[in-house]
mmCIF file of C-alpha atoms and ligand atoms in Angstrom:
data_model
loop_
_atom_site.group_PDB
_atom_site.id
_atom_site.type_symbol
_atom_site.label_atom_id
_atom_site.label_comp_id
_atom_site.label_asym_id
_atom_site.label_seq_id
_atom_site.Cartn_x
_atom_site.Cartn_y
_atom_site.Cartn_z
ATOM 1 C CA UNK B 1 0.000 0.000 0.000
ATOM 2 C CA UNK B 2 1.443 3.370 -1.047
ATOM 3 C CA UNK B 3 0.832 6.931 0.151
ATOM 4 C CA UNK B 4 0.173 9.787 -2.290
ATOM 5 C CA UNK B 5 0.328 13.381 -1.082
ATOM 6 C CA UNK B 6 -2.144 15.653 -2.911
ATOM 7 C CA UNK B 7 -1.097 19.296 -3.238
ATOM 8 C CA UNK B 8 -4.185 21.318 -4.101
ATOM 9 C CA UNK B 9 -4.190 24.691 -2.383
ATOM 10 C CA UNK B 10 -0.602 25.857 -2.921
ATOM 11 C CA UNK B 11 1.468 27.707 -5.487
ATOM 12 C CA UNK B 12 4.651 26.233 -6.985
ATOM 13 C CA UNK B 13 7.164 27.460 -4.335
ATOM 14 C CA UNK B 14 4.801 26.302 -1.568
ATOM 15 C CA UNK B 15 4.437 22.883 -3.244
ATOM 16 C CA UNK B 16 8.211 22.489 -3.382
ATOM 17 C CA UNK B 17 8.543 23.550 0.263
ATOM 18 C CA UNK B 18 5.898 21.036 1.420
ATOM 19 C CA UNK B 19 7.489 18.179 -0.508
ATOM 20 C CA UNK B 20 10.945 19.004 0.854
ATOM 21 C CA UNK B 21 9.516 18.504 4.367
ATOM 22 C CA UNK B 22 7.664 15.220 3.821
ATOM 23 C CA UNK B 23 9.458 13.627 0.873
ATOM 24 C CA UNK B 24 10.756 10.645 2.861
ATOM 25 C CA UNK B 25 7.242 9.581 3.899
ATOM 26 C CA UNK B 26 5.353 9.772 0.608
ATOM 27 C CA UNK B 27 5.547 7.496 -2.432
ATOM 28 C CA UNK B 28 3.760 9.720 -4.950
ATOM 29 C CA UNK B 29 3.334 13.505 -5.064
ATOM 30 C CA UNK B 30 0.233 14.846 -6.793
ATOM 31 C CA UNK B 31 0.034 18.212 -8.444
ATOM 32 C CA UNK B 32 -3.671 18.758 -7.817
ATOM 33 C CA UNK B 33 -6.248 20.059 -10.255
ATOM 34 C CA UNK B 34 -6.480 23.548 -8.685
ATOM 35 C CA UNK B 35 -2.696 23.929 -8.995
ATOM 36 C CA UNK B 36 -2.759 22.866 -12.652
ATOM 37 C CA UNK B 37 -5.579 25.368 -13.270
ATOM 38 C CA UNK B 38 -3.613 28.162 -11.601
ATOM 39 C CA UNK B 39 -0.095 27.352 -12.749
ATOM 40 C CA UNK B 40 -0.447 25.060 -15.749
ATOM 41 C CA UNK B 41 1.766 22.040 -16.437
ATOM 42 C CA UNK B 42 4.711 24.201 -15.438
ATOM 43 C CA UNK B 43 3.888 23.133 -11.855
ATOM 44 C CA UNK B 44 4.468 19.479 -12.813
ATOM 45 C CA UNK B 45 7.702 20.412 -14.600
ATOM 46 C CA UNK B 46 9.096 22.400 -11.689
ATOM 47 C CA UNK B 47 8.203 19.753 -9.126
ATOM 48 C CA UNK B 48 9.835 17.015 -11.199
ATOM 49 C CA UNK B 49 12.946 19.141 -11.684
ATOM 50 C CA UNK B 50 13.143 19.769 -7.926
ATOM 51 C CA UNK B 51 12.565 16.076 -7.039
ATOM 52 C CA UNK B 52 13.666 13.986 -10.031
ATOM 53 C CA UNK B 53 13.428 10.685 -8.120
ATOM 54 C CA UNK B 54 9.871 11.276 -6.914
ATOM 55 C CA UNK B 55 6.886 9.787 -8.721
ATOM 56 C CA UNK B 56 4.745 12.736 -9.817
ATOM 57 C CA UNK B 57 1.030 12.470 -10.585
ATOM 58 C CA UNK B 58 -0.631 15.208 -12.645
ATOM 59 C CA UNK B 59 -4.293 15.439 -11.590
ATOM 60 C CA UNK B 60 -5.590 16.728 -14.914
ATOM 61 C CA UNK B 61 -8.978 14.956 -14.571
ATOM 62 C CA UNK B 62 -8.993 14.622 -18.378
ATOM 63 C CA UNK B 63 -12.387 14.530 -20.117
ATOM 64 C CA UNK B 64 -11.478 14.745 -23.830
ATOM 65 C CA UNK B 65 -8.478 14.957 -26.192
ATOM 66 C CA UNK B 66 -7.060 12.331 -23.866
ATOM 67 C CA UNK B 67 -4.062 11.021 -25.806
ATOM 68 C CA UNK B 68 -2.831 14.546 -26.488
ATOM 69 C CA UNK B 69 -3.303 15.747 -22.912
ATOM 70 C CA UNK B 70 -1.533 12.685 -21.505
ATOM 71 C CA UNK B 71 1.379 13.286 -23.895
ATOM 72 C CA UNK B 72 1.631 16.923 -22.721
ATOM 73 C CA UNK B 73 1.603 15.960 -19.040
ATOM 74 C CA UNK B 74 4.263 13.320 -19.628
ATOM 75 C CA UNK B 75 6.453 15.758 -21.557
ATOM 76 C CA UNK B 76 6.321 18.031 -18.475
ATOM 77 C CA UNK B 77 7.473 15.195 -16.185
ATOM 78 C CA UNK B 78 4.327 13.373 -15.062
ATOM 79 C CA UNK B 79 4.664 9.674 -14.237
ATOM 80 C CA UNK B 80 0.937 9.155 -13.648
ATOM 81 C CA UNK B 81 -1.900 11.149 -15.257
ATOM 82 C CA UNK B 82 -5.568 11.178 -14.238
ATOM 83 C CA UNK B 83 -8.629 10.885 -16.441
ATOM 84 C CA UNK B 84 -12.281 10.938 -15.386
ATOM 85 C CA UNK B 85 -14.146 7.627 -15.415
ATOM 86 C CA UNK B 86 -17.172 9.443 -16.872
ATOM 87 C CA UNK B 87 -15.184 10.257 -20.032
ATOM 88 C CA UNK B 88 -15.992 8.355 -23.229
ATOM 89 C CA UNK B 89 -14.544 4.848 -23.562
ATOM 90 C CA UNK B 90 -12.553 6.078 -26.577
ATOM 91 C CA UNK B 91 -10.949 8.755 -24.401
ATOM 92 C CA UNK B 92 -9.988 6.236 -21.709
ATOM 93 C CA UNK B 93 -8.515 3.884 -24.336
ATOM 94 C CA UNK B 94 -6.614 6.800 -25.925
ATOM 95 C CA UNK B 95 -5.164 7.813 -22.557
ATOM 96 C CA UNK B 96 -4.092 4.247 -21.789
ATOM 97 C CA UNK B 97 -2.500 3.810 -25.230
ATOM 98 C CA UNK B 98 -0.517 7.057 -24.939
ATOM 99 C CA UNK B 99 0.643 6.327 -21.386
ATOM 100 C CA UNK B 100 1.753 2.808 -22.341
ATOM 101 C CA UNK B 101 3.657 4.184 -25.349
ATOM 102 C CA UNK B 102 5.533 6.516 -22.987
ATOM 103 C CA UNK B 103 6.050 3.938 -20.210
ATOM 104 C CA UNK B 104 3.777 5.901 -17.839
ATOM 105 C CA UNK B 105 0.530 5.175 -15.970
ATOM 106 C CA UNK B 106 -3.129 6.221 -15.974
ATOM 107 C CA UNK B 107 -5.256 6.671 -12.869
ATOM 108 C CA UNK B 108 -8.993 6.818 -13.524
ATOM 109 C CA UNK B 109 -10.966 8.988 -11.103
ATOM 110 C CA UNK B 110 -14.450 7.594 -10.372
ATOM 111 C CA UNK B 111 -15.778 10.942 -9.120
ATOM 112 C CA UNK B 112 -19.491 11.369 -10.052
ATOM 113 C CA UNK B 113 -19.894 7.789 -11.340
ATOM 114 C CA UNK B 114 -23.272 6.393 -10.240
ATOM 115 C CA UNK B 115 -22.889 2.683 -11.037
ATOM 116 C CA UNK B 116 -19.457 2.158 -9.525
ATOM 117 C CA UNK B 117 -19.182 -1.619 -9.992
ATOM 118 C CA UNK B 118 -20.223 -1.678 -13.668
ATOM 119 C CA UNK B 119 -17.884 1.175 -14.650
ATOM 120 C CA UNK B 120 -14.978 -0.257 -12.621
ATOM 121 C CA UNK B 121 -15.333 -3.610 -14.431
ATOM 122 C CA UNK B 122 -15.292 -1.856 -17.836
ATOM 123 C CA UNK B 123 -12.284 0.303 -16.935
ATOM 124 C CA UNK B 124 -10.419 -2.739 -15.680
ATOM 125 C CA UNK B 125 -10.841 -4.352 -19.092
ATOM 126 C CA UNK B 126 -9.433 -1.238 -20.823
ATOM 127 C CA UNK B 127 -6.099 -1.825 -19.061
ATOM 128 C CA UNK B 128 -5.997 1.264 -16.845
ATOM 129 C CA UNK B 129 -3.340 1.193 -14.136
ATOM 130 C CA UNK B 130 -5.355 2.563 -11.198
ATOM 131 C CA UNK B 131 -9.071 2.872 -10.455
ATOM 132 C CA UNK B 132 -9.660 5.492 -7.771
ATOM 133 C CA UNK B 133 -12.848 6.051 -5.795
ATOM 134 C CA UNK B 134 -13.050 9.702 -4.841
ATOM 135 C CA UNK B 135 -15.275 11.954 -2.817
ATOM 136 C CA UNK B 136 -14.457 15.443 -4.050
ATOM 137 C CA UNK B 137 -14.438 18.580 -1.935
ATOM 138 C CA UNK B 138 -18.047 19.428 -2.769
ATOM 139 C CA UNK B 139 -19.435 16.113 -1.462
ATOM 140 C CA UNK B 140 -17.000 16.015 1.473
ATOM 141 C CA UNK B 141 -18.659 19.281 2.484
ATOM 142 C CA UNK B 142 -21.970 17.432 2.913
ATOM 143 C CA UNK B 143 -20.422 14.598 4.928
ATOM 144 C CA UNK B 144 -19.801 11.926 2.286
ATOM 145 C CA UNK B 145 -16.794 9.607 1.925
ATOM 146 C CA UNK B 146 -15.736 6.819 -0.463
ATOM 147 C CA UNK B 147 -15.084 3.988 1.940
ATOM 148 C CA UNK B 148 -18.033 1.826 0.815
ATOM 149 C CA UNK B 149 -17.174 2.546 -2.838
ATOM 150 C CA UNK B 150 -13.667 1.241 -2.192
ATOM 151 C CA UNK B 151 -15.078 -2.071 -0.958
ATOM 152 C CA UNK B 152 -17.354 -2.172 -4.031
ATOM 153 C CA UNK B 153 -14.547 -1.769 -6.559
ATOM 154 C CA UNK B 154 -12.287 -4.166 -4.657
ATOM 155 C CA UNK B 155 -14.957 -6.825 -5.199
ATOM 156 C CA UNK B 156 -14.884 -6.517 -9.021
ATOM 157 C CA UNK B 157 -11.477 -5.174 -10.117
ATOM 158 C CA UNK B 158 -9.108 -7.966 -11.180
ATOM 159 C CA UNK B 159 -6.149 -6.267 -12.893
ATOM 160 C CA UNK B 160 -5.893 -2.575 -12.002
ATOM 161 C CA UNK B 161 -4.556 -1.244 -8.742
ATOM 162 C CA UNK B 162 -7.183 0.375 -6.504
ATOM 163 C CA UNK B 163 -6.954 3.830 -4.942
ATOM 164 C CA UNK B 164 -9.044 5.994 -2.629
ATOM 165 C CA UNK B 165 -9.184 9.761 -2.150
ATOM 166 C CA UNK B 166 -11.292 12.389 -0.484
ATOM 167 C CA UNK B 167 -10.999 13.797 2.988
ATOM 168 C CA UNK B 168 -8.918 10.975 4.485
ATOM 169 C CA UNK B 169 -7.602 11.880 7.947
ATOM 170 C CA UNK B 170 -5.432 10.018 10.458
ATOM 171 C CA UNK B 171 -8.618 9.163 12.379
ATOM 172 C CA UNK B 172 -10.285 7.560 9.341
ATOM 173 C CA UNK B 173 -7.134 5.933 7.955
ATOM 174 C CA UNK B 174 -7.659 2.586 9.808
ATOM 175 C CA UNK B 175 -11.013 2.107 8.022
ATOM 176 C CA UNK B 176 -9.306 2.793 4.693
ATOM 177 C CA UNK B 177 -6.424 0.439 5.442
ATOM 178 C CA UNK B 178 -8.877 -2.320 6.387
ATOM 179 C CA UNK B 179 -10.153 -2.291 2.788
ATOM 180 C CA UNK B 180 -6.565 -2.704 1.484
ATOM 181 C CA UNK B 181 -6.336 -0.266 -1.450
ATOM 182 C CA UNK B 182 -3.043 -0.161 -3.331
ATOM 183 C CA UNK B 183 -2.842 3.629 -3.067
ATOM 184 C CA UNK B 184 -4.110 6.002 -0.356
ATOM 185 C CA UNK B 185 -4.391 9.633 -1.490
ATOM 186 C CA UNK B 186 -4.262 12.326 1.192
ATOM 187 C CA UNK B 187 -4.347 16.099 0.779
ATOM 188 C CA UNK B 188 -5.741 18.242 3.579
ATOM 189 C CA UNK B 189 -5.256 15.425 6.121
ATOM 190 C CA UNK B 190 -1.539 16.238 5.867
ATOM 191 C CA UNK B 191 -1.242 19.723 4.372
ATOM 192 C CA UNK B 192 -3.855 21.152 6.742
ATOM 193 C CA UNK B 193 -1.838 20.209 9.818
ATOM 194 C CA UNK B 194 0.671 22.401 11.647
ATOM 195 C CA UNK B 195 3.385 19.745 11.773
ATOM 196 C CA UNK B 196 3.463 18.330 8.261
ATOM 197 C CA UNK B 197 6.445 16.078 8.783
ATOM 198 C CA UNK B 198 5.104 14.463 11.956
ATOM 199 C CA UNK B 199 1.659 13.954 10.387
ATOM 200 C CA UNK B 200 3.085 12.465 7.183
ATOM 201 C CA UNK B 201 5.264 10.101 9.229
ATOM 202 C CA UNK B 202 2.198 8.950 11.214
ATOM 203 C CA UNK B 203 0.314 8.257 7.962
ATOM 204 C CA UNK B 204 3.302 6.331 6.622
ATOM 205 C CA UNK B 205 3.708 4.316 9.815
ATOM 206 C CA UNK B 206 0.046 3.219 9.928
ATOM 207 C CA UNK B 207 0.135 2.338 6.221
ATOM 208 C CA UNK B 208 3.319 0.313 6.690
ATOM 209 C CA UNK B 209 1.605 -1.666 9.463
ATOM 210 C CA UNK B 210 -1.213 -2.149 6.914
HETATM 211 O O1 LIG G 301 -8.615 15.535 -6.269
HETATM 212 C C1 LIG G 301 -8.822 16.250 -5.308
HETATM 213 C C2 LIG G 301 -9.909 17.266 -5.321
HETATM 214 O O2 LIG G 301 -10.790 17.001 -6.397
HETATM 215 C C3 LIG G 301 -9.368 18.676 -5.511
HETATM 216 O O3 LIG G 301 -8.575 18.733 -6.655
HETATM 217 C C4 LIG G 301 -7.957 16.118 -4.090
HETATM 218 O O4 LIG G 301 -6.620 16.050 -4.458
HETATM 219 C C5 LIG G 301 -8.348 14.866 -3.308
HETATM 220 O O5 LIG G 301 -9.680 14.996 -2.877
HETATM 221 C C6 LIG G 301 -7.434 14.627 -2.101
HETATM 222 O O6 LIG G 301 -7.448 15.740 -1.268
HETATM 223 P P1 LIG G 301 -8.170 15.722 0.179
HETATM 224 O O7 LIG G 301 -9.629 15.478 -0.060
HETATM 225 O O8 LIG G 301 -7.888 17.086 0.750
HETATM 226 O O9 LIG G 301 -7.532 14.620 0.982
#
């Protein structure tokens, strides 16, 4: 089980500062969608240049022009690129084909999917690398989480790795770990704390005990 740190509410220098503090405890660093919107793929490029040995995920949440957008993210240093599960099948297949060509990976974000099991089965057959259940900020705000969705996809996914994101905190981490995803994605649960390093190390320790 790996830990991904999501950086959403920072600019580029702040992102680099956060990663320099917690680098040893995280397996993947995500340049979040709000950062890409504010700073463009330059944020991915600068993070990769600052931490060349770190796996960098570009949270583009692609919806169309998938092959092209994956190729752009990869050319800026992304190792993993996200696409939305609600995108057309052709877009998902295009993203997977481009990532494979470049030796990189695709994470599909299940945000807003209604029939989780059916879509997860289809995505699994398209050869995506990760299928991620995700409660976005707007549903977190009304008290939702993705823990039951994680169990649902775990019951049908045979090939892809599974991931979970959305409001995960140290207090809720044991419930997440119990469902055994391959990747746990945490943003505010780490970046919102005073002592980032201590919090990241506690996440890492619990995940290692898995
Ligand atoms: O993908 C995300 C969200 O849509 C904003 O871009 C976050 O990175 C994801 O939800 C993880 O962040 P937290 O919910 O703060 O843990």
